[in-house]
Coordinates of C-alpha atoms in Angstrom, one line a residue:
M70 CA 0.0 0.0 0.0
G71 CA 1.2 3.5 -0.8
R72 CA 0.0 7.0 0.1
Y73 CA -0.6 9.4 -2.8
A74 CA -1.8 12.9 -3.4
T75 CA -3.4 14.2 -6.6
I76 CA -3.8 17.8 -7.3
D77 CA -6.0 19.3 -10.1
V78 CA -5.3 23.0 -10.8
G79 CA -8.2 24.2 -12.8
T80 CA -9.3 27.6 -14.2
N81 CA -11.5 28.2 -11.2
T82 CA -10.7 25.6 -8.5
V83 CA -7.6 23.8 -7.1
R84 CA -8.5 20.3 -5.7
L85 CA -6.4 18.0 -3.5
L86 CA -7.0 14.3 -2.8
V87 CA -4.9 12.2 -0.5
V88 CA -5.4 8.4 -0.5
D89 CA -4.0 5.1 0.6
A90 CA -3.9 2.9 -2.5
D91 CA -3.3 -0.8 -2.9
T92 CA -1.5 -2.4 -5.8
D93 CA -4.7 -3.7 -7.2
G94 CA -6.0 -0.2 -7.9
T95 CA -8.4 0.1 -4.9
Y96 CA -7.9 3.1 -2.6
R97 CA -9.2 4.7 0.6
V98 CA -9.7 8.5 0.8
V99 CA -7.6 10.0 3.7
F100 CA -8.2 13.7 3.1
Q101 CA -9.6 16.0 0.4
E102 CA -10.0 19.7 0.0
Q103 CA -10.8 22.2 -2.7
V104 CA -10.2 26.0 -2.9
I105 CA -11.5 28.4 -5.4
T106 CA -8.5 30.6 -6.6
R107 CA -9.8 31.7 -10.0
L108 CA -6.5 31.1 -11.8
G109 CA -8.1 32.0 -15.1
E110 CA -9.4 35.4 -14.0
R111 CA -9.4 37.8 -16.9
L112 CA -7.4 35.3 -19.0
Q113 CA -9.8 35.6 -21.9
E114 CA -9.3 39.4 -21.9
T115 CA -5.5 39.5 -21.4
G116 CA -4.2 36.2 -22.6
T117 CA -2.1 35.9 -19.5
L118 CA -2.5 34.6 -15.9
S119 CA -2.6 37.7 -13.7
P120 CA -0.1 38.2 -10.9
A121 CA -2.9 38.2 -8.3
A122 CA -4.4 35.0 -9.6
M123 CA -1.0 33.3 -9.7
E124 CA -0.3 34.4 -6.2
R125 CA -3.6 33.1 -4.9
T126 CA -3.0 29.7 -6.6
I127 CA 0.6 29.4 -5.5
R128 CA -0.4 30.0 -1.9
V129 CA -2.9 27.2 -2.0
L130 CA -0.3 24.9 -3.7
Q131 CA 2.1 25.7 -0.8
R132 CA -0.6 24.8 1.7
F133 CA -1.5 21.6 -0.2
A134 CA 2.2 20.6 -0.3
Q135 CA 2.4 21.1 3.5
T136 CA -0.7 19.0 3.9
A137 CA 0.7 16.2 1.8
K138 CA 3.9 16.3 3.9
E139 CA 1.9 16.2 7.2
H140 CA 0.0 13.1 5.8
R141 CA 3.3 11.5 4.9
V142 CA 2.5 11.3 1.2
Q143 CA 5.1 9.4 -0.8
E144 CA 4.2 10.8 -4.2
I145 CA 2.3 13.9 -5.5
L146 CA 0.7 13.8 -8.9
A147 CA -0.3 17.3 -10.1
V148 CA -1.9 18.5 -13.3
T149 CA -3.2 21.8 -14.6
T150 CA -5.8 22.3 -17.4
S151 CA -7.4 25.0 -19.5
A152 CA -6.0 28.2 -18.0
A153 CA -2.4 27.0 -18.2
R154 CA -3.0 25.5 -21.6
E155 CA -4.0 28.9 -23.0
A156 CA -1.9 31.4 -21.0
K157 CA 1.1 33.0 -22.7
N158 CA 2.9 33.1 -19.3
R159 CA 2.2 29.5 -18.3
T160 CA 6.0 28.8 -18.0
E161 CA 6.3 31.5 -15.3
F162 CA 3.4 29.9 -13.4
L163 CA 4.9 26.4 -13.7
D164 CA 8.3 27.6 -12.6
R165 CA 6.8 29.4 -9.5
A166 CA 4.8 26.2 -8.6
R167 CA 8.0 24.2 -8.7
R168 CA 10.2 26.8 -7.0
E169 CA 7.8 28.1 -4.3
A170 CA 5.6 25.1 -3.6
G171 CA 7.8 22.2 -4.6
I172 CA 5.1 20.9 -7.0
D173 CA 5.8 19.8 -10.5
L174 CA 2.7 20.7 -12.5
V175 CA 2.0 18.9 -15.8
V176 CA -0.1 20.8 -18.3
I177 CA -2.4 18.2 -19.9
S178 CA -4.3 18.4 -23.2
G179 CA -8.0 18.5 -23.5
E180 CA -7.9 14.9 -24.7
V181 CA -5.9 13.7 -21.7
E182 CA -8.2 15.6 -19.4
A183 CA -11.3 14.0 -20.9
T184 CA -9.8 10.5 -20.7
L185 CA -8.6 10.8 -17.1
T186 CA -12.0 12.4 -16.0
A187 CA -13.8 9.4 -17.6
L188 CA -11.7 7.0 -15.6
G189 CA -12.6 8.8 -12.4
V190 CA -16.3 9.0 -13.2
A191 CA -16.5 5.4 -14.2
H192 CA -14.8 4.3 -11.0
A193 CA -17.1 6.6 -8.9
L194 CA -20.4 5.4 -10.5
G195 CA -19.4 1.7 -10.8
P196 CA -20.0 -1.0 -13.4
D197 CA -23.7 -0.3 -13.7
H198 CA -22.9 2.8 -15.7
A199 CA -21.0 1.3 -18.6
T200 CA -22.2 3.5 -21.3
M201 CA -22.2 7.3 -20.8
L202 CA -21.7 10.7 -22.2
I203 CA -19.6 12.4 -19.6
V204 CA -19.6 16.2 -19.4
D205 CA -16.8 17.9 -17.4
I206 CA -18.0 21.6 -16.9
G207 CA -14.8 23.5 -16.1
G208 CA -13.9 27.1 -15.6
G209 CA -12.3 27.6 -18.9
S210 CA -13.3 24.6 -21.0
T211 CA -15.9 21.8 -21.2
E212 CA -15.1 18.3 -22.2
F213 CA -17.6 15.8 -23.7
T214 CA -16.5 12.2 -23.6
A215 CA -18.2 9.2 -25.0
F216 CA -17.7 6.2 -22.8
E217 CA -18.9 2.8 -23.9
Q218 CA -18.4 -0.6 -22.3
G219 CA -15.6 0.5 -20.2
R220 CA -13.6 2.5 -22.7
V221 CA -13.4 6.0 -24.2
T222 CA -14.7 6.0 -27.7
G223 CA -14.4 9.7 -28.5
Y224 CA -14.2 13.2 -27.0
V225 CA -14.7 16.9 -27.8
S226 CA -13.1 19.7 -25.8
L227 CA -14.8 23.1 -26.2
P228 CA -13.3 26.4 -25.0
I229 CA -16.3 27.4 -23.0
G230 CA -16.5 27.4 -19.2
V231 CA -18.2 29.1 -16.3
V232 CA -15.5 31.7 -15.7
K233 CA -15.2 32.6 -19.3
L234 CA -19.0 32.8 -19.8
T235 CA -19.5 34.9 -16.6
E236 CA -16.7 37.4 -17.5
A237 CA -17.9 37.7 -21.1
H238 CA -21.6 38.0 -20.7
L239 CA -23.0 38.1 -17.1
K240 CA -21.9 41.4 -15.7
G241 CA -25.2 42.6 -14.1
D242 CA -26.3 41.8 -10.6
P243 CA -28.4 39.9 -11.2
P244 CA -27.7 39.6 -14.9
S245 CA -30.2 41.2 -17.3
R246 CA -32.4 39.2 -19.7
E247 CA -30.2 40.5 -22.6
E248 CA -27.0 39.2 -20.9
L249 CA -28.6 35.8 -20.2
Q250 CA -29.6 35.7 -23.9
S251 CA -26.2 36.6 -25.0
A252 CA -24.6 33.9 -22.9
T253 CA -27.2 31.4 -24.2
T254 CA -26.4 32.2 -27.8
S255 CA -22.7 31.8 -27.2
I256 CA -23.3 28.4 -25.5
R257 CA -25.5 27.1 -28.3
Q258 CA -23.0 28.1 -31.0
S259 CA -20.4 26.0 -29.2
I260 CA -22.4 23.0 -28.2
R261 CA -23.7 22.5 -31.8
Q262 CA -20.2 21.3 -32.6
V263 CA -20.6 18.3 -30.4
P264 CA -23.0 15.9 -32.3
P265 CA -21.2 16.1 -35.6
S266 CA -17.8 15.5 -33.9
L267 CA -18.8 12.9 -31.4
N268 CA -20.7 9.6 -31.9
I269 CA -22.9 9.5 -28.8
P270 CA -23.9 5.9 -27.9
P271 CA -27.6 5.4 -28.3
A272 CA -28.0 3.9 -24.8
A273 CA -25.8 6.5 -23.1
I274 CA -26.9 8.3 -20.0
L275 CA -25.6 11.9 -19.4
V276 CA -23.2 12.2 -16.5
A277 CA -21.9 15.6 -15.4
T278 CA -18.9 16.3 -13.1
A279 CA -17.0 19.2 -11.7
G280 CA -18.1 22.2 -9.6
T281 CA -21.4 23.2 -11.3
P282 CA -23.2 19.8 -11.3
T283 CA -21.9 18.8 -7.8
T284 CA -23.0 22.2 -6.5
L285 CA -26.5 21.9 -8.1
A286 CA -26.8 18.4 -6.5
A287 CA -25.7 19.8 -3.1
I288 CA -28.3 22.6 -3.4
D289 CA -31.0 20.1 -4.4
L290 CA -30.1 17.9 -1.5
G291 CA -30.0 20.8 1.0
M292 CA -26.5 20.0 2.1
T293 CA -25.1 22.1 4.9
T294 CA -21.8 20.1 4.7
Y295 CA -20.7 18.8 1.3
D296 CA -20.8 15.0 1.0
G297 CA -19.3 13.7 -2.3
E298 CA -20.7 10.2 -1.7
R299 CA -24.3 11.5 -1.5
V300 CA -23.7 13.7 -4.5
T301 CA -22.4 10.9 -6.7
G302 CA -25.3 9.2 -8.4
H303 CA -27.8 12.0 -7.7
R304 CA -30.0 12.7 -10.6
L305 CA -31.3 16.1 -11.7
S306 CA -34.1 16.4 -14.2
R307 CA -34.2 19.1 -16.9
K308 CA -37.2 20.6 -15.1
R309 CA -35.4 20.8 -11.8
I310 CA -32.4 22.4 -13.4
Q311 CA -34.7 25.0 -15.0
E312 CA -36.3 25.7 -11.6
L313 CA -32.8 26.1 -10.0
L314 CA -31.8 28.4 -12.9
D315 CA -34.9 30.6 -12.5
H316 CA -34.3 30.9 -8.8
L317 CA -30.6 31.8 -9.2
C318 CA -31.3 34.3 -11.9
S319 CA -33.8 36.1 -9.6
L320 CA -31.2 36.7 -6.8
P321 CA -28.4 39.3 -6.5
L322 CA -25.0 37.9 -5.7
R323 CA -25.2 38.6 -1.9
R324 CA -28.4 36.5 -1.7
R325 CA -26.9 33.7 -3.9
R326 CA -24.0 33.5 -1.4
E327 CA -26.6 32.5 1.3
I328 CA -28.0 29.5 -0.5
I329 CA -27.5 26.2 1.4
G330 CA -25.3 23.9 -0.6
L331 CA -23.7 26.7 -2.6
E332 CA -20.1 27.6 -1.7
P333 CA -20.1 31.4 -1.4
A334 CA -17.0 31.8 -3.7
R335 CA -18.8 30.0 -6.4
A336 CA -21.9 32.2 -6.3
D337 CA -20.8 34.5 -9.1
V338 CA -20.2 31.6 -11.6
I339 CA -23.1 29.3 -10.7
L340 CA -25.5 31.1 -13.0
S341 CA -23.4 30.6 -16.1
G342 CA -22.7 27.0 -15.1
T343 CA -26.4 26.2 -14.6
L344 CA -27.3 27.9 -17.9
L345 CA -24.6 25.8 -19.6
T346 CA -25.9 22.6 -18.0
R347 CA -29.5 23.3 -19.1
E348 CA -28.4 24.0 -22.7
I349 CA -26.4 20.8 -22.8
L350 CA -29.5 18.8 -21.8
D351 CA -31.6 20.6 -24.4
L352 CA -29.3 20.6 -27.3
L353 CA -28.2 17.0 -26.8
S354 CA -31.8 15.8 -26.1
F355 CA -31.4 14.4 -22.5
D356 CA -34.2 14.6 -19.9
E357 CA -31.9 14.3 -16.9
L358 CA -28.3 14.0 -15.8
T359 CA -26.5 11.9 -13.2
V360 CA -23.9 13.7 -11.1
S361 CA -20.4 12.4 -10.2
D362 CA -18.2 13.8 -7.6
G363 CA -15.3 11.6 -8.9
G364 CA -13.5 13.0 -11.9
L365 CA -10.0 14.2 -12.9
R366 CA -8.2 13.7 -9.5
E367 CA -9.4 10.2 -9.2
G368 CA -8.7 9.4 -12.8
L369 CA -5.2 10.7 -12.5
L370 CA -4.6 8.4 -9.5
L371 CA -6.1 5.3 -11.3
H372 CA -4.1 5.9 -14.4
H373 CA -0.9 6.2 -12.3
L374 CA -1.6 3.0 -10.4
A375 CA -2.4 1.1 -13.5
H376 CA 0.9 2.3 -15.0
R377 CA 2.8 1.1 -12.0
R378 CA 1.2 -2.3 -12.1
S379 CA 2.0 -2.7 -15.8
N380 CA 5.7 -1.9 -15.1
S381 CA 6.1 -4.1 -12.1

């Protein structure tokens, strides 16, 4: 048995997972935490990671590195996604992470992100969910992955995410009808690329992972304390998502921050995430989605353990 930590540095959130893992690929969660640092703040506008956003993220990485040390982790696996893929100054950020936090971040492609996320989702939901369309709604990109009979059969990565949509369209508090329509139009133009590019299995269920769907599940379940095990497998109908969207759109930011189940730091981007979720259901003709708390962090771990087994 070994103790590992996986870190996922996203456009909006940095996530840490510490586990005790056996050689057969099974593992037990020892500790997990996530912090919203908004690494991709204003990236769409400037093309670079801002000094403030990098500083926030480096501080969290330093704390996560210390947490890993306190838990006697033998190996840290760390990846970063959309924001680092796109930023002109990503080398500066990677150098700082290595120098100041002692963490070697690997910038992964959209394809690798989709594949690892699918591994994590499949593990979280179990063998009863063998055929899925997995949607990973991130801060800077959204990945669509076809998963059939235990393997990835195709993927599409779109450069739309909750931070980008919020910064580009939803500036009012609460957003105006015109702003919501502008965001909806942008989403539809992007999602229309999915069916021609991806062969969605006929029997597939829609599974959504990352901060937006897990938060919507937490709100729906009235969670005062987040519980990933309860969230995983929770189903949200298209009707319920529309009800949540209508409610969220009626509230100013200060009131959204008070909603049970909604992390206050996510209150500004939950509108765009919920809107994106509804449009995915509509445009891809699904009546409901299943939520998975497991995703990239877990997939990264599983891939690493499988690689170790194959080389032993």
